[in-house]
């Protein structure tokens, strides 16, 4: 980084590393933020939308199933920001019929993201909200996939940088703190996680996400862990009862603006621009999640009514619910879920096919694979 590329107000935060290059050391949080009308309106809209989503999450009888579905959507799209090309259908099929990871690294990365998010949100997790918890998430995210060489579960032990493909350190767009300042930055970051905050919670989350990205503490996986942190904080701080907010659905098609807004904080101190952008994303996606949760709940009710009759199997509603967690099925998975024989499971899956709930797709070897196409449509499609 060249000091002349940075606004005068930010130049004091450029340090010369031991090897002579310039790097940015973000000052500790919180920043000084002026609450003008634009920012107040953005915060009010985001607070209202998140509050309404939390209300729906507390009243829906199947909120945990809908949260599982939205977590998978977030995993697919957060990973896509980093260049993976997996779809929700591919993730669902991988979950019910995994294949060797060297043959499907993209989908395995997304699957790891789901596992990492489930781990940090588990009610019986071992660690509190902390840097070690994020290290555990990183280890789950990066193990056994591309980037697995990048010390999963460890903070970086070498300098990284951001810029166009092939760019060298001295021409990088952004250089995060050098190793000799890394722990200083991480310590300040963790202290703010537990501080008595003067900023409203959503604004504090915006600041923490930026700070994590600015520190860039891992060789690889920073973006995904940084976005996982948003979901974790929304639940940990009681803003949402479950991970119902999938911000990456908005960020993925706008990744250039997302990166530009983050970089502008480092280069120009543009906290208002980043925070207002973040609050707009939250408000938009909370409204979107409410509509999708309502649509998924209605579809679940329709399916359960459809398969519940005097002559229907009492096991079918259990299979229906399982599809809202993972919208794919095999006969073996159905047998395991229901605790029945392979033949009985096949008969029950066949009834869901006849009811239009499941569609059989091209078999993978000997395994018959089924997708819940309408659930995937609600998760993927444009809302009315």
CSV table of C-alpha atoms in Angstrom, one decimal:
chain,number,residue,atom,x,y,z
A,1,UNK,CA,0.0,0.0,0.0
A,2,UNK,CA,1.2,3.5,-0.8
A,3,UNK,CA,0.4,6.2,1.7
A,4,UNK,CA,-0.4,8.6,-1.2
A,5,UNK,CA,-3.3,6.3,-2.2
A,6,UNK,CA,-4.8,6.8,1.3
A,7,UNK,CA,-6.7,9.8,2.5
A,8,UNK,CA,-4.8,12.0,4.9
A,9,UNK,CA,-7.1,11.1,7.8
A,10,UNK,CA,-6.2,7.4,7.4
A,11,UNK,CA,-2.5,7.8,6.7
A,12,UNK,CA,-1.5,7.6,10.4
A,13,UNK,CA,-2.8,4.0,10.3
A,14,UNK,CA,-0.4,2.9,7.6
A,15,UNK,CA,2.6,1.2,9.2
A,16,UNK,CA,5.9,0.1,7.6
A,17,UNK,CA,6.4,-3.6,8.3
A,18,UNK,CA,9.7,-5.1,9.3
A,19,UNK,CA,10.2,-6.0,5.6
A,20,UNK,CA,9.6,-2.5,4.5
A,21,UNK,CA,6.2,-2.6,2.9
A,22,UNK,CA,3.3,-0.5,3.9
A,23,UNK,CA,0.3,-2.1,5.7
A,24,UNK,CA,-2.9,-0.9,7.2
A,25,UNK,CA,-3.5,-1.3,11.0
A,26,UNK,CA,-7.2,-0.5,11.7
A,27,UNK,CA,-7.7,1.5,14.9
A,28,UNK,CA,-9.6,-0.1,17.7
A,29,UNK,CA,-13.4,0.0,17.6
A,30,UNK,CA,-15.7,1.9,18.0
A,31,UNK,CA,-15.4,4.6,15.4
A,32,UNK,CA,-16.8,8.1,15.9
A,33,UNK,CA,-20.1,8.1,13.9
A,34,UNK,CA,-22.2,11.1,13.3
A,35,UNK,CA,-25.9,10.3,13.5
A,36,UNK,CA,-27.3,12.3,10.6
A,37,UNK,CA,-30.9,11.9,9.3
A,38,UNK,CA,-29.8,9.4,6.6
A,39,UNK,CA,-28.1,7.1,9.0
A,40,UNK,CA,-30.9,7.3,11.6
A,41,UNK,CA,-33.5,6.4,8.9
A,42,UNK,CA,-31.4,3.5,7.7
A,43,UNK,CA,-30.9,2.2,11.3
A,44,UNK,CA,-34.7,2.6,12.0
A,45,UNK,CA,-35.6,0.6,8.9
A,46,UNK,CA,-33.1,-2.2,9.7
A,47,UNK,CA,-34.2,-2.4,13.3
A,48,UNK,CA,-37.9,-2.6,12.3
A,49,UNK,CA,-37.2,-5.3,9.7
A,50,UNK,CA,-35.1,-7.4,12.0
A,51,UNK,CA,-37.7,-7.1,14.8
A,52,UNK,CA,-40.5,-8.2,12.5
A,53,UNK,CA,-38.4,-11.2,11.3
A,54,UNK,CA,-37.6,-12.1,15.0
A,55,UNK,CA,-41.3,-12.0,15.7
A,56,UNK,CA,-42.1,-14.4,12.9
A,57,UNK,CA,-39.2,-16.7,14.0
A,58,UNK,CA,-40.7,-16.9,17.5
A,59,UNK,CA,-44.2,-17.7,16.4
A,60,UNK,CA,-43.7,-20.2,13.5
A,61,UNK,CA,-44.1,-23.7,14.7
A,62,UNK,CA,-41.4,-24.9,12.4
A,63,UNK,CA,-39.0,-22.0,12.7
A,64,UNK,CA,-36.0,-24.3,13.2
A,65,UNK,CA,-36.7,-26.1,9.9
A,66,UNK,CA,-36.9,-22.8,8.1
A,67,UNK,CA,-33.7,-21.6,9.7
A,68,UNK,CA,-32.0,-24.8,8.4
A,69,UNK,CA,-33.2,-24.1,4.9
A,70,UNK,CA,-32.0,-20.4,5.0
A,71,UNK,CA,-28.6,-21.4,6.5
A,72,UNK,CA,-28.0,-23.5,3.4
A,73,UNK,CA,-29.0,-20.7,1.1
A,74,UNK,CA,-26.6,-18.4,3.0
A,75,UNK,CA,-23.8,-21.1,2.8
A,76,UNK,CA,-24.2,-21.4,-1.0
A,77,UNK,CA,-24.2,-17.7,-1.7
A,78,UNK,CA,-21.6,-16.7,0.8
A,79,UNK,CA,-19.3,-19.3,-0.8
A,80,UNK,CA,-20.2,-18.1,-4.2
A,81,UNK,CA,-18.9,-14.6,-3.3
A,82,UNK,CA,-15.5,-16.4,-3.0
A,83,UNK,CA,-15.9,-18.1,-6.4
A,84,UNK,CA,-17.6,-21.4,-5.8
A,85,UNK,CA,-20.3,-22.5,-8.3
A,86,UNK,CA,-22.4,-24.8,-6.1
A,87,UNK,CA,-26.2,-24.6,-6.2
A,88,UNK,CA,-28.7,-25.4,-3.5
A,89,UNK,CA,-29.7,-28.6,-5.4
A,90,UNK,CA,-26.1,-29.8,-5.5
A,91,UNK,CA,-25.6,-29.1,-1.8
A,92,UNK,CA,-28.8,-30.9,-0.9
A,93,UNK,CA,-27.8,-33.9,-3.0
A,94,UNK,CA,-24.3,-33.9,-1.5
A,95,UNK,CA,-25.8,-33.9,2.0
A,96,UNK,CA,-27.8,-37.0,1.4
A,97,UNK,CA,-25.3,-38.8,-0.8
A,98,UNK,CA,-21.7,-37.5,-0.3
A,99,UNK,CA,-19.1,-38.3,-2.8
A,100,UNK,CA,-15.3,-38.1,-2.6
A,101,UNK,CA,-14.3,-34.5,-1.9
A,102,UNK,CA,-11.6,-34.4,-4.5
A,103,UNK,CA,-14.3,-34.8,-7.1
A,104,UNK,CA,-16.6,-32.1,-5.7
A,105,UNK,CA,-14.5,-29.5,-3.9
A,106,UNK,CA,-16.9,-26.6,-4.5
A,107,UNK,CA,-19.9,-28.4,-2.9
A,108,UNK,CA,-17.7,-29.7,-0.1
A,109,UNK,CA,-16.6,-26.2,0.7
A,110,UNK,CA,-20.3,-25.1,1.0
A,111,UNK,CA,-21.1,-28.2,3.1
A,112,UNK,CA,-18.2,-27.2,5.4
A,113,UNK,CA,-19.7,-23.7,5.8
A,114,UNK,CA,-23.0,-25.2,6.9
A,115,UNK,CA,-21.2,-27.4,9.4
A,116,UNK,CA,-19.1,-24.4,10.7
A,117,UNK,CA,-22.2,-22.3,11.2
A,118,UNK,CA,-24.1,-25.1,13.0
A,119,UNK,CA,-21.1,-25.5,15.2
A,120,UNK,CA,-20.8,-21.9,16.4
A,121,UNK,CA,-24.6,-21.7,16.9
A,122,UNK,CA,-24.9,-25.0,18.8
A,123,UNK,CA,-26.6,-24.5,22.2
A,124,UNK,CA,-24.1,-27.0,23.8
A,125,UNK,CA,-21.0,-25.6,22.2
A,126,UNK,CA,-17.8,-25.8,24.3
A,127,UNK,CA,-16.5,-22.3,23.8
A,128,UNK,CA,-18.1,-18.8,24.4
A,129,UNK,CA,-18.1,-16.1,21.8
A,130,UNK,CA,-14.4,-15.6,21.3
A,131,UNK,CA,-11.5,-15.8,18.9
A,132,UNK,CA,-11.0,-19.5,19.7
A,133,UNK,CA,-14.6,-20.1,18.6
A,134,UNK,CA,-13.8,-18.5,15.3
A,135,UNK,CA,-10.7,-20.6,15.0
A,136,UNK,CA,-12.9,-23.7,15.4
A,137,UNK,CA,-15.2,-22.5,12.7
A,138,UNK,CA,-12.3,-21.8,10.4
A,139,UNK,CA,-10.9,-25.3,11.0
A,140,UNK,CA,-14.3,-26.9,10.1
A,141,UNK,CA,-14.6,-24.6,7.0
A,142,UNK,CA,-11.2,-25.2,5.5
A,143,UNK,CA,-10.5,-28.9,6.4
A,144,UNK,CA,-10.4,-31.3,3.5
A,145,UNK,CA,-11.1,-28.8,0.7
A,146,UNK,CA,-9.2,-26.4,-1.5
A,147,UNK,CA,-7.4,-24.0,0.8
A,148,UNK,CA,-6.9,-26.8,3.3
A,149,UNK,CA,-3.2,-26.1,3.0
A,150,UNK,CA,-3.9,-22.6,4.5
A,151,UNK,CA,-3.5,-23.8,8.1
A,152,UNK,CA,-7.1,-24.6,9.0
A,153,UNK,CA,-8.0,-23.4,12.5
A,154,UNK,CA,-4.9,-21.1,12.8
A,155,UNK,CA,-4.3,-17.4,12.3
A,156,UNK,CA,-1.9,-16.6,9.5
A,157,UNK,CA,1.8,-16.8,10.0
A,158,UNK,CA,2.7,-14.9,6.9
A,159,UNK,CA,1.6,-11.7,5.2
A,160,UNK,CA,-1.4,-11.7,2.9
A,161,UNK,CA,-2.8,-9.0,0.7
A,162,UNK,CA,-5.7,-8.1,-1.6
A,163,UNK,CA,-5.6,-7.1,-5.2
A,164,UNK,CA,-6.1,-8.3,-8.8
A,165,UNK,CA,-5.0,-11.8,-9.7
A,166,UNK,CA,-1.3,-12.1,-9.8
A,167,UNK,CA,-0.6,-8.8,-8.1
A,168,UNK,CA,2.5,-8.6,-5.9
A,169,UNK,CA,2.6,-7.3,-2.4
A,170,UNK,CA,4.1,-3.9,-3.3
A,171,UNK,CA,1.2,-3.2,-5.8
A,172,UNK,CA,-1.6,-4.6,-3.7
A,173,UNK,CA,-4.9,-2.8,-3.3
A,174,UNK,CA,-4.9,-3.5,0.4
A,175,UNK,CA,-2.4,-5.0,2.8
A,176,UNK,CA,-3.8,-6.0,6.2
A,177,UNK,CA,-1.7,-5.7,9.4
A,178,UNK,CA,1.8,-7.2,9.4
A,179,UNK,CA,2.5,-10.2,11.6
A,180,UNK,CA,4.1,-8.1,14.3
A,181,UNK,CA,0.9,-6.1,14.7
A,182,UNK,CA,-1.6,-9.0,14.1
A,183,UNK,CA,-2.2,-10.0,17.7
A,184,UNK,CA,-2.6,-6.4,18.8
A,185,UNK,CA,-5.4,-6.0,16.3
A,186,UNK,CA,-7.0,-9.3,17.2
A,187,UNK,CA,-6.9,-8.6,20.9
A,188,UNK,CA,-8.7,-5.2,20.4
A,189,UNK,CA,-11.2,-6.9,18.2
A,190,UNK,CA,-12.1,-9.5,20.8
A,191,UNK,CA,-12.3,-6.9,23.6
A,192,UNK,CA,-14.9,-5.0,21.5
A,193,UNK,CA,-16.9,-8.3,21.1
A,194,UNK,CA,-17.5,-8.2,24.9
A,195,UNK,CA,-17.5,-4.4,25.5
A,196,UNK,CA,-20.4,-2.4,26.7
A,197,UNK,CA,-21.3,-1.0,23.3
A,198,UNK,CA,-22.1,2.7,22.8
A,199,UNK,CA,-23.4,1.9,19.3
A,200,UNK,CA,-26.7,0.2,18.5
A,201,UNK,CA,-26.3,-3.6,18.0
A,202,UNK,CA,-26.7,-3.6,14.2
A,203,UNK,CA,-24.2,-0.8,13.8
A,204,UNK,CA,-21.8,-2.6,16.1
A,205,UNK,CA,-22.1,-5.8,14.0
A,206,UNK,CA,-21.4,-3.7,10.9
A,207,UNK,CA,-18.2,-2.4,12.6
A,208,UNK,CA,-17.1,-5.8,13.7
A,209,UNK,CA,-17.6,-7.3,10.2
A,210,UNK,CA,-15.4,-4.5,8.7
A,211,UNK,CA,-12.8,-4.9,11.4
A,212,UNK,CA,-12.5,-8.6,10.9
A,213,UNK,CA,-12.1,-8.1,7.1
A,214,UNK,CA,-9.6,-5.3,7.7
A,215,UNK,CA,-7.5,-7.5,10.0
A,216,UNK,CA,-7.8,-10.5,7.5
A,217,UNK,CA,-6.4,-12.9,10.1
A,218,UNK,CA,-6.4,-16.0,8.0
A,219,UNK,CA,-4.5,-17.0,4.8
A,220,UNK,CA,-7.9,-18.1,3.3
A,221,UNK,CA,-11.5,-18.1,4.3
A,222,UNK,CA,-11.6,-14.6,5.8
A,223,UNK,CA,-14.7,-13.5,3.8
A,224,UNK,CA,-16.8,-16.6,4.8
A,225,UNK,CA,-15.8,-16.5,8.4
A,226,UNK,CA,-16.5,-12.7,8.5
A,227,UNK,CA,-20.0,-13.2,7.1
A,228,UNK,CA,-20.5,-16.2,9.4
A,229,UNK,CA,-19.7,-13.8,12.3
A,230,UNK,CA,-22.6,-11.6,11.3
A,231,UNK,CA,-25.1,-14.5,11.6
A,232,UNK,CA,-23.5,-15.6,14.9
A,233,UNK,CA,-23.8,-12.1,16.4
A,234,UNK,CA,-27.4,-11.7,15.3
A,235,UNK,CA,-28.3,-14.8,17.3
A,236,UNK,CA,-25.8,-14.5,20.1
A,237,UNK,CA,-26.9,-10.9,20.9
A,238,UNK,CA,-30.6,-11.9,20.8
A,239,UNK,CA,-31.6,-9.9,17.7
A,240,UNK,CA,-32.9,-13.1,16.1
A,241,UNK,CA,-34.0,-16.4,17.7
A,242,UNK,CA,-32.4,-18.4,14.9
A,243,UNK,CA,-30.2,-17.9,11.8
A,244,UNK,CA,-33.0,-16.6,9.6
A,245,UNK,CA,-31.1,-13.8,7.8
A,246,UNK,CA,-29.1,-14.7,4.7
A,247,UNK,CA,-27.3,-11.5,3.8
A,248,UNK,CA,-25.2,-13.1,1.1
A,249,UNK,CA,-28.2,-13.4,-1.1
A,250,UNK,CA,-28.0,-9.6,-1.5
A,251,UNK,CA,-24.3,-9.2,-1.3
A,252,UNK,CA,-23.4,-11.9,-3.9
A,253,UNK,CA,-24.8,-10.0,-7.0
A,254,UNK,CA,-23.4,-6.8,-5.5
A,255,UNK,CA,-20.0,-8.0,-4.5
A,256,UNK,CA,-18.1,-5.2,-6.2
A,257,UNK,CA,-20.0,-2.6,-4.2
A,258,UNK,CA,-19.6,-4.7,-1.0
A,259,UNK,CA,-15.8,-4.8,-1.4
A,260,UNK,CA,-15.7,-1.1,-2.4
A,261,UNK,CA,-17.6,-0.1,0.7
A,262,UNK,CA,-15.3,-2.1,3.0
A,263,UNK,CA,-12.2,-0.8,1.3
A,264,UNK,CA,-13.4,2.8,1.5
A,265,UNK,CA,-13.4,2.6,5.3
A,266,UNK,CA,-9.7,1.7,5.3
A,267,UNK,CA,-8.7,4.1,2.6
A,268,UNK,CA,-10.9,7.1,3.3
A,269,UNK,CA,-12.5,6.5,6.7
A,270,UNK,CA,-15.9,6.3,5.1
A,271,UNK,CA,-17.7,4.7,8.1
A,272,UNK,CA,-21.1,6.3,7.2
A,273,UNK,CA,-21.0,4.8,3.7
A,274,UNK,CA,-20.3,1.3,4.9
A,275,UNK,CA,-22.7,1.3,7.8
A,276,UNK,CA,-25.6,2.7,5.8
A,277,UNK,CA,-24.9,0.1,3.1
A,278,UNK,CA,-24.8,-2.7,5.7
A,279,UNK,CA,-28.1,-1.5,7.3
A,280,UNK,CA,-29.7,-1.4,3.9
A,281,UNK,CA,-28.6,-5.0,3.2
A,282,UNK,CA,-30.0,-6.1,6.6
A,283,UNK,CA,-33.4,-4.3,6.0
A,284,UNK,CA,-33.8,-5.8,2.5
A,285,UNK,CA,-32.8,-9.3,3.5
A,286,UNK,CA,-35.0,-9.3,6.6
A,287,UNK,CA,-38.0,-8.5,4.5
A,288,UNK,CA,-37.0,-11.1,2.0
A,289,UNK,CA,-36.5,-13.7,4.7
A,290,UNK,CA,-39.9,-13.0,6.2
A,291,UNK,CA,-41.5,-13.6,2.8
A,292,UNK,CA,-39.6,-16.8,2.2
A,293,UNK,CA,-40.2,-18.1,5.8
A,294,UNK,CA,-44.0,-17.4,5.3
A,295,UNK,CA,-43.9,-19.1,1.9
A,296,UNK,CA,-42.0,-22.1,3.3
A,297,UNK,CA,-44.4,-22.4,6.2
A,298,UNK,CA,-47.4,-22.3,3.9
A,299,UNK,CA,-45.8,-25.0,1.7
A,300,UNK,CA,-45.1,-27.2,4.7
A,301,UNK,CA,-48.7,-26.9,5.9
A,302,UNK,CA,-49.9,-27.7,2.4
A,303,UNK,CA,-47.7,-30.8,2.1
A,304,UNK,CA,-48.6,-32.1,5.6
A,305,UNK,CA,-52.3,-31.7,4.9
A,306,UNK,CA,-51.8,-33.4,1.5
A,307,UNK,CA,-50.1,-36.5,3.0
A,308,UNK,CA,-52.2,-36.7,6.2
A,309,UNK,CA,-55.4,-38.7,5.7
A,310,UNK,CA,-57.1,-41.7,7.2
A,311,UNK,CA,-55.4,-44.0,4.7
A,312,UNK,CA,-52.0,-42.3,4.6
A,313,UNK,CA,-48.9,-43.4,6.3
A,314,UNK,CA,-48.3,-41.7,9.6
A,315,UNK,CA,-44.6,-41.5,8.7
A,316,UNK,CA,-45.1,-39.2,5.7
A,317,UNK,CA,-45.3,-35.9,7.7
A,318,UNK,CA,-41.9,-36.8,9.2
A,319,UNK,CA,-40.4,-37.1,5.8
A,320,UNK,CA,-42.0,-33.9,4.7
A,321,UNK,CA,-40.4,-32.0,7.7
A,322,UNK,CA,-37.0,-33.6,6.9
A,323,UNK,CA,-37.2,-32.1,3.4
A,324,UNK,CA,-37.5,-28.6,4.8
A,325,UNK,CA,-34.1,-29.2,6.5
A,326,UNK,CA,-32.5,-30.8,3.5
A,327,UNK,CA,-34.6,-30.7,0.3
A,328,UNK,CA,-33.3,-34.0,-1.1
A,329,UNK,CA,-33.9,-37.6,-0.2
A,330,UNK,CA,-32.6,-41.2,-0.8
A,331,UNK,CA,-34.3,-44.4,0.2
A,332,UNK,CA,-31.5,-45.1,2.6
A,333,UNK,CA,-31.9,-41.7,4.3
A,334,UNK,CA,-35.7,-42.2,4.5
A,335,UNK,CA,-35.2,-45.6,6.2
A,336,UNK,CA,-32.8,-44.1,8.7
A,337,UNK,CA,-35.1,-41.1,9.5
A,338,UNK,CA,-38.2,-43.3,9.9
A,339,UNK,CA,-36.5,-46.3,11.5
A,340,UNK,CA,-38.1,-48.7,8.9
A,341,UNK,CA,-36.9,-51.2,6.4
A,342,UNK,CA,-35.6,-50.3,2.9
A,343,UNK,CA,-38.8,-51.6,1.3
A,344,UNK,CA,-41.1,-49.6,3.6
A,345,UNK,CA,-39.0,-46.4,3.1
A,346,UNK,CA,-39.2,-46.9,-0.7
A,347,UNK,CA,-43.0,-47.1,-0.4
A,348,UNK,CA,-43.2,-43.9,1.6
A,349,UNK,CA,-40.8,-42.0,-0.7
A,350,UNK,CA,-42.9,-43.3,-3.7
A,351,UNK,CA,-46.0,-41.8,-2.1
A,352,UNK,CA,-44.3,-38.4,-1.9
A,353,UNK,CA,-43.3,-38.7,-5.6
A,354,UNK,CA,-47.0,-39.5,-6.5
A,355,UNK,CA,-48.1,-36.5,-4.4
A,356,UNK,CA,-45.7,-34.2,-6.3
A,357,UNK,CA,-43.6,-33.4,-3.3
A,358,UNK,CA,-40.5,-35.3,-4.6
A,359,UNK,CA,-39.1,-35.7,-8.1
A,360,UNK,CA,-36.7,-38.5,-8.9
A,361,UNK,CA,-33.6,-37.3,-10.8
A,362,UNK,CA,-30.9,-39.2,-12.7
A,363,UNK,CA,-29.6,-41.9,-10.4
A,364,UNK,CA,-26.1,-41.7,-9.0
A,365,UNK,CA,-24.8,-45.2,-9.5
A,366,UNK,CA,-27.1,-47.5,-7.6
A,367,UNK,CA,-28.6,-44.8,-5.4
A,368,UNK,CA,-32.0,-43.3,-6.3
A,369,UNK,CA,-32.0,-39.6,-5.7
A,370,UNK,CA,-35.0,-37.4,-5.2
A,371,UNK,CA,-35.4,-33.6,-4.9
A,372,UNK,CA,-38.1,-31.4,-3.4
A,373,UNK,CA,-38.3,-29.0,-6.3
A,374,UNK,CA,-40.9,-26.7,-4.9
A,375,UNK,CA,-39.0,-26.1,-1.7
A,376,UNK,CA,-35.9,-25.3,-3.8
A,377,UNK,CA,-38.0,-22.9,-5.9
A,378,UNK,CA,-39.2,-21.0,-2.9
A,379,UNK,CA,-35.6,-20.7,-1.6
A,380,UNK,CA,-34.1,-19.8,-5.0
A,381,UNK,CA,-36.8,-18.0,-6.8
A,382,UNK,CA,-37.9,-14.4,-7.1
A,383,UNK,CA,-40.7,-13.5,-4.7
A,384,UNK,CA,-43.9,-11.9,-5.8
